[in-house]
Tab-separated table of C-alpha atoms in Angstrom:
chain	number	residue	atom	x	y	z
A	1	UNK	CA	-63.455	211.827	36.652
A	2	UNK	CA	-60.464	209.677	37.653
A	3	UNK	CA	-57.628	211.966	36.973
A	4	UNK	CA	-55.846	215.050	38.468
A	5	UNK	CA	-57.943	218.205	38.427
A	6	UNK	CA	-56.951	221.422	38.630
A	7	UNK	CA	-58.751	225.352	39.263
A	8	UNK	CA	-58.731	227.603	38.171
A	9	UNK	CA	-57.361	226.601	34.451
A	10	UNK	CA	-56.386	230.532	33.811
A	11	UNK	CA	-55.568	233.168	36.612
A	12	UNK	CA	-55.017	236.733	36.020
A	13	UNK	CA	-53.763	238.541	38.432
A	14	UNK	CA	-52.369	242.079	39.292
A	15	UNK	CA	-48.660	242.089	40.654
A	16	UNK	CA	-48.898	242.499	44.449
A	17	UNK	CA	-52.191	240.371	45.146
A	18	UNK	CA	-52.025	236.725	46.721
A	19	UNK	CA	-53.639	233.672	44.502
A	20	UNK	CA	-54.731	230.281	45.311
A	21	UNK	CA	-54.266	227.438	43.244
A	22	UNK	CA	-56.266	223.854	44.221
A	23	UNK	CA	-55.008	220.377	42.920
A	24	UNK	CA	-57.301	217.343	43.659
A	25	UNK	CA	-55.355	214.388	43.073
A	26	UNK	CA	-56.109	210.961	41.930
A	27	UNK	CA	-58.319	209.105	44.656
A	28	UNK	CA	-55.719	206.818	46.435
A	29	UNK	CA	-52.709	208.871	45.555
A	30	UNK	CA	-50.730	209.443	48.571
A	31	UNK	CA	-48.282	211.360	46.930
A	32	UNK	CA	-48.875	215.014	45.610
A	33	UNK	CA	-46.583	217.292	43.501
A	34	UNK	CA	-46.146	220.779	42.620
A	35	UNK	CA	-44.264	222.001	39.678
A	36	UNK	CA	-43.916	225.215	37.468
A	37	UNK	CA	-43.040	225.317	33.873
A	38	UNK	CA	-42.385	228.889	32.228
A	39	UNK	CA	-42.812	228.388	28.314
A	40	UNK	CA	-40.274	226.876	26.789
A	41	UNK	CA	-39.026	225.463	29.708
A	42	UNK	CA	-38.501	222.612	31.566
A	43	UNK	CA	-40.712	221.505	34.975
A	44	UNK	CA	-39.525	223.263	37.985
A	45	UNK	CA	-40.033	221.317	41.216
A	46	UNK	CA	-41.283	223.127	43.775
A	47	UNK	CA	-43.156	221.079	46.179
A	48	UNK	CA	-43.626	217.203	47.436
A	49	UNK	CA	-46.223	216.015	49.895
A	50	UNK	CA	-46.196	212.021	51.238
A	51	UNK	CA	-49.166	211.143	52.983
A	52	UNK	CA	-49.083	212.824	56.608
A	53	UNK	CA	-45.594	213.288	56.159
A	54	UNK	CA	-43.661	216.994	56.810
A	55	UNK	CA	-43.775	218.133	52.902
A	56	UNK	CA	-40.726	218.281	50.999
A	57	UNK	CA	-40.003	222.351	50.409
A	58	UNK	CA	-36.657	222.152	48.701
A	59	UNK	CA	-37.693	223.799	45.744
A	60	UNK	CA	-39.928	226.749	46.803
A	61	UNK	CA	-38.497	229.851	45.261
A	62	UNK	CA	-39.508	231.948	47.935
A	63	UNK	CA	-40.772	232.126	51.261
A	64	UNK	CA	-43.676	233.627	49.021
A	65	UNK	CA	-44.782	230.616	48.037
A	66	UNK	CA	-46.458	228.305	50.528
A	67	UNK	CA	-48.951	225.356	50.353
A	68	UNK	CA	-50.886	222.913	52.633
A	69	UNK	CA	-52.577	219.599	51.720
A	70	UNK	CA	-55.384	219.179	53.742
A	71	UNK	CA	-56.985	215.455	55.037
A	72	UNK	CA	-54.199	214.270	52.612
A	73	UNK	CA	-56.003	215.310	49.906
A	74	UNK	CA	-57.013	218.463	47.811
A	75	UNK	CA	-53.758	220.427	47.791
A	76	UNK	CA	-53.360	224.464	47.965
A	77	UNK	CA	-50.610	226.240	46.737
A	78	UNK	CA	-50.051	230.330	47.816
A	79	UNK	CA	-48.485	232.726	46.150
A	80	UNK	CA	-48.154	236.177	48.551
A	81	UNK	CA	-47.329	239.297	46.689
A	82	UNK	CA	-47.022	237.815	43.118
A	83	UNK	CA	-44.532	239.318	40.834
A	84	UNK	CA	-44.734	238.964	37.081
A	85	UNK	CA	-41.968	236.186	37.171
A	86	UNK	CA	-44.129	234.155	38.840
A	87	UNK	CA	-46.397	234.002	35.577
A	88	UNK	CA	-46.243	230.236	34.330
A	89	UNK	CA	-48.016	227.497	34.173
A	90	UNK	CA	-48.316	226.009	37.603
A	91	UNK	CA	-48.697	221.884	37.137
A	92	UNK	CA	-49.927	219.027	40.453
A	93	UNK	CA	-48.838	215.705	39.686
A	94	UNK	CA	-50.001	212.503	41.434
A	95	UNK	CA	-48.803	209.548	42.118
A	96	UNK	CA	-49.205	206.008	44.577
A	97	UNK	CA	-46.529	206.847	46.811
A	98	UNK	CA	-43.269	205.106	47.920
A	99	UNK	CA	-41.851	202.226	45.836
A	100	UNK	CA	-40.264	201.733	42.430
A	101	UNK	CA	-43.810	202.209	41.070
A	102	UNK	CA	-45.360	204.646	43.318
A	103	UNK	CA	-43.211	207.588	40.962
A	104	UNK	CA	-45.461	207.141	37.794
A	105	UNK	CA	-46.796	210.870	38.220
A	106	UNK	CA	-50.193	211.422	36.535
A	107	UNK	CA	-50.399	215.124	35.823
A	108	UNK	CA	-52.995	217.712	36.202
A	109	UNK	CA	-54.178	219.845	33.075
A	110	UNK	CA	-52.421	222.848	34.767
A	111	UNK	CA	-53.362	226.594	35.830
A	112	UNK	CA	-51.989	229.547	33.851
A	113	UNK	CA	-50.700	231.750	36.369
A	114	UNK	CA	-50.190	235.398	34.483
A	115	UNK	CA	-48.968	238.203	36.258
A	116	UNK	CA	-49.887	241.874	34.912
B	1	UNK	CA	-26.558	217.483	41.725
B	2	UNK	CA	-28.668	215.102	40.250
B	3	UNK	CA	-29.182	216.038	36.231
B	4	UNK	CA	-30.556	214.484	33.537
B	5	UNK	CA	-29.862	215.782	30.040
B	6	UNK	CA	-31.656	215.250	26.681
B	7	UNK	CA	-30.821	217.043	23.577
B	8	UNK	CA	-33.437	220.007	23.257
B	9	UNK	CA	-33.565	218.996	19.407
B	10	UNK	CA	-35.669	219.255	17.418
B	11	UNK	CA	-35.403	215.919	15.811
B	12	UNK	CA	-37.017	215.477	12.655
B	13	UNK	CA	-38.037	211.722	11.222
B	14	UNK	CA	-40.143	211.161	7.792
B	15	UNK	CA	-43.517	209.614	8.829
B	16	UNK	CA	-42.830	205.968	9.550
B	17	UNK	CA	-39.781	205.964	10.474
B	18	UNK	CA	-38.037	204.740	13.879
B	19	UNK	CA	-37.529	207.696	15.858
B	20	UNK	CA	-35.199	207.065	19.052
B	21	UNK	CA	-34.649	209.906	21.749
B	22	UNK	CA	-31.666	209.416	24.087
B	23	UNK	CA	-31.493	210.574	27.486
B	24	UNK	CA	-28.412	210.066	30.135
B	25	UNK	CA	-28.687	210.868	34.015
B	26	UNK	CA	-25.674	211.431	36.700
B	27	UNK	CA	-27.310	209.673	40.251
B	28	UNK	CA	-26.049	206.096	39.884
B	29	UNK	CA	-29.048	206.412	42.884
B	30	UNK	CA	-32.149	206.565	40.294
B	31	UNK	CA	-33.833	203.150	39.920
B	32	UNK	CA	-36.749	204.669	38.405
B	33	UNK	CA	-37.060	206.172	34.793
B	34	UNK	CA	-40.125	207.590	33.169
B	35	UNK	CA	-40.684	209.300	29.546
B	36	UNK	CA	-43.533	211.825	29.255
B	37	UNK	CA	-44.879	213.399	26.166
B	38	UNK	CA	-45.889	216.830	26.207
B	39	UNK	CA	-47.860	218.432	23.330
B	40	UNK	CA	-48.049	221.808	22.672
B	41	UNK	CA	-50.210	223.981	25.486
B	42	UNK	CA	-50.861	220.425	27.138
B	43	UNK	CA	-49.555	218.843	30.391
B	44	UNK	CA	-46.864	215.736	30.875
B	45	UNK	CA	-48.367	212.466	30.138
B	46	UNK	CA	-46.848	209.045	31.060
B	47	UNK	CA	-45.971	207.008	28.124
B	48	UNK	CA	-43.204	204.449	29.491
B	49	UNK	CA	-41.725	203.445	32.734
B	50	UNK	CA	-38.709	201.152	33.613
B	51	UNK	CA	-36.618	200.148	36.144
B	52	UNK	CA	-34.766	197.022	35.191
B	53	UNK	CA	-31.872	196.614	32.403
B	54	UNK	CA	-32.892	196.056	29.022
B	55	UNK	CA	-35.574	197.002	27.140
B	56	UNK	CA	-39.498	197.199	27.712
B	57	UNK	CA	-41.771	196.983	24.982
B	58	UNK	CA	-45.550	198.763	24.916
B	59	UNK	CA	-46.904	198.685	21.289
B	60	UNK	CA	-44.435	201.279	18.932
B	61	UNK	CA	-42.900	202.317	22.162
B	62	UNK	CA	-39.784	200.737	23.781
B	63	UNK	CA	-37.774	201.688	26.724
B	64	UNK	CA	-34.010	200.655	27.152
B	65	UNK	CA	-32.035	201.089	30.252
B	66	UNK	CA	-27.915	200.520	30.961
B	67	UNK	CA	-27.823	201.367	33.929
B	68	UNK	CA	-24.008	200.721	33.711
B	69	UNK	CA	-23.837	203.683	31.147
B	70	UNK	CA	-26.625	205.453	32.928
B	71	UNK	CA	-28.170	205.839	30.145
B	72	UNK	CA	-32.245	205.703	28.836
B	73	UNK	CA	-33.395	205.680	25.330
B	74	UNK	CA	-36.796	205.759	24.281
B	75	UNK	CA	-38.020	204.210	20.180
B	76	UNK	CA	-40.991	205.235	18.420
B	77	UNK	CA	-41.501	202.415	16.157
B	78	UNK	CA	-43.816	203.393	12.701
B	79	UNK	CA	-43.906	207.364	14.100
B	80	UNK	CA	-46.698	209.478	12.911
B	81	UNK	CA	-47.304	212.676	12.925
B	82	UNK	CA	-49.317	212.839	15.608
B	83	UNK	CA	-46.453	211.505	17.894
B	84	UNK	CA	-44.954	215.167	17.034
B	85	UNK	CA	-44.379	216.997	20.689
B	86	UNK	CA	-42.035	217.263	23.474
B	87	UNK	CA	-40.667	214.149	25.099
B	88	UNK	CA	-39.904	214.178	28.243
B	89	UNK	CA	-37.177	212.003	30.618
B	90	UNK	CA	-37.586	211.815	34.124
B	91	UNK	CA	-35.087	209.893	37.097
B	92	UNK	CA	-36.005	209.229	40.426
B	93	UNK	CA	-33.926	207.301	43.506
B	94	UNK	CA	-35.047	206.876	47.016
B	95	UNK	CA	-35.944	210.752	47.384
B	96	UNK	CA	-39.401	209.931	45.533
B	97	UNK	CA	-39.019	213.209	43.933
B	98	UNK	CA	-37.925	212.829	40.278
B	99	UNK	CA	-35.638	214.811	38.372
B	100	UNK	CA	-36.919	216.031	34.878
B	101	UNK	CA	-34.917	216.613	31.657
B	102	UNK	CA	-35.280	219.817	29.524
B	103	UNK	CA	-36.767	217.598	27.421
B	104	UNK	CA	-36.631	216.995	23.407
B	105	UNK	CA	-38.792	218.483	20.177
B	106	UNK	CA	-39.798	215.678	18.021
B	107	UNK	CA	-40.938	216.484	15.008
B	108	UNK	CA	-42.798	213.844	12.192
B	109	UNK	CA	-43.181	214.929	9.360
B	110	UNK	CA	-45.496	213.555	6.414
């Protein structure tokens, strides 16, 4: 298992509750992404952690969403209060870390986030 | 802002044939360019990187990159229909954090 893995793969939820999604990243990856992608559309930055670094929160829609990446690892991403726009699928990307090469982002398989 | 635009499509080739998908990007910053191909119900995958000018070759794919013209183009040599999906054209400069086209529908067909 040497790629990006992701849980749950499918999330329902009920608008109002709080979910959790986990990324594990590639072993050796210092760098961890979050994106969302709403179908048809394009990948939505929301998220960048480097190594022990402050994260990058730039494109969090909402002080709803949140995340931590613990041991520089296994990555958490909050949603508080969900509302049914926040039904997508939710994608971690992995990569090496700084350096022309360190941006080739390996991508997890995704969690569908849907909001009833 | 930092954009990079494809043409949504689709484009449609005849099996075999050379398909090319263009991309351009406005940082002069981004040293870094990536295609991904997204099928259907299925995450990004990395197909191609490059950061010099010219073009890079991997088997029926090849890269090109004029930086001058800031502008990345990505040929599918031979296509099959199994190359059918979403392709998708990614930037990144010293932030790390790359920006993404919309991406384009390519569509062989038998």
């Amino acid at each position: 298992g040497a790629g990006v893995s992701q849980s749950p793969s499918n999330k329902v939820t009920e608008k109002g509750k709080d979910v959790e999604l986990r990324c594990d990243p590639i072993s050796g990856h210092t760098a961890l992404y979050w994106y969302r992608q709403s179908l048809g559309q394009g990948l939505e930055f929301l998220i960048y952690f480097q190594g022990n670094s402050a994260p990058d929160k730039s494109g969090l829609p909402s002080d709803r969403f949140s995340a931590e990446r613990t041991g520089g690892s296994v990555s958490t991403l909050t949603i508080q209060r969900t509302q049914q726009e926040d039904s997508a699928v939710y994608l971690c990307a992995s990569s090496l870390g700084p350096g022309l090469a360190g941006v080739e982002q390996y991508f997890g398989p995704g969690t569908r986030l849907t909001v009833t | 802002q930092k954009e990079v635009e494809q043409n949504s499509g689709p484009l449609s080739v005849p099996e075999g044939a050379i398909a090319s998908l263009n991309c351009t990007y406005s940082d002069r910053g981004s040293q870094s360019f990536f295609w991904y191909r997204q099928y259907s119900g299925k995450s990004p995958e990395l197909i191609m990187f490059i950061y010099s000018n010219g073009d890079k070759e991997d088997g029926r794919f090849t890269a090109q990159l004029n930086k001058a013209s800031q502008y990345v183009s990505l040929l599918i040599r031979d296509s099959q229909p199994s190359d059918s999906a979403t392709y998708l054209c990614a930037g990144s400069g010293g932030s790390y954090i790359p920006t993404f086209g919309r991406g384009t529908s390519l569509i062989v067909h038998p």
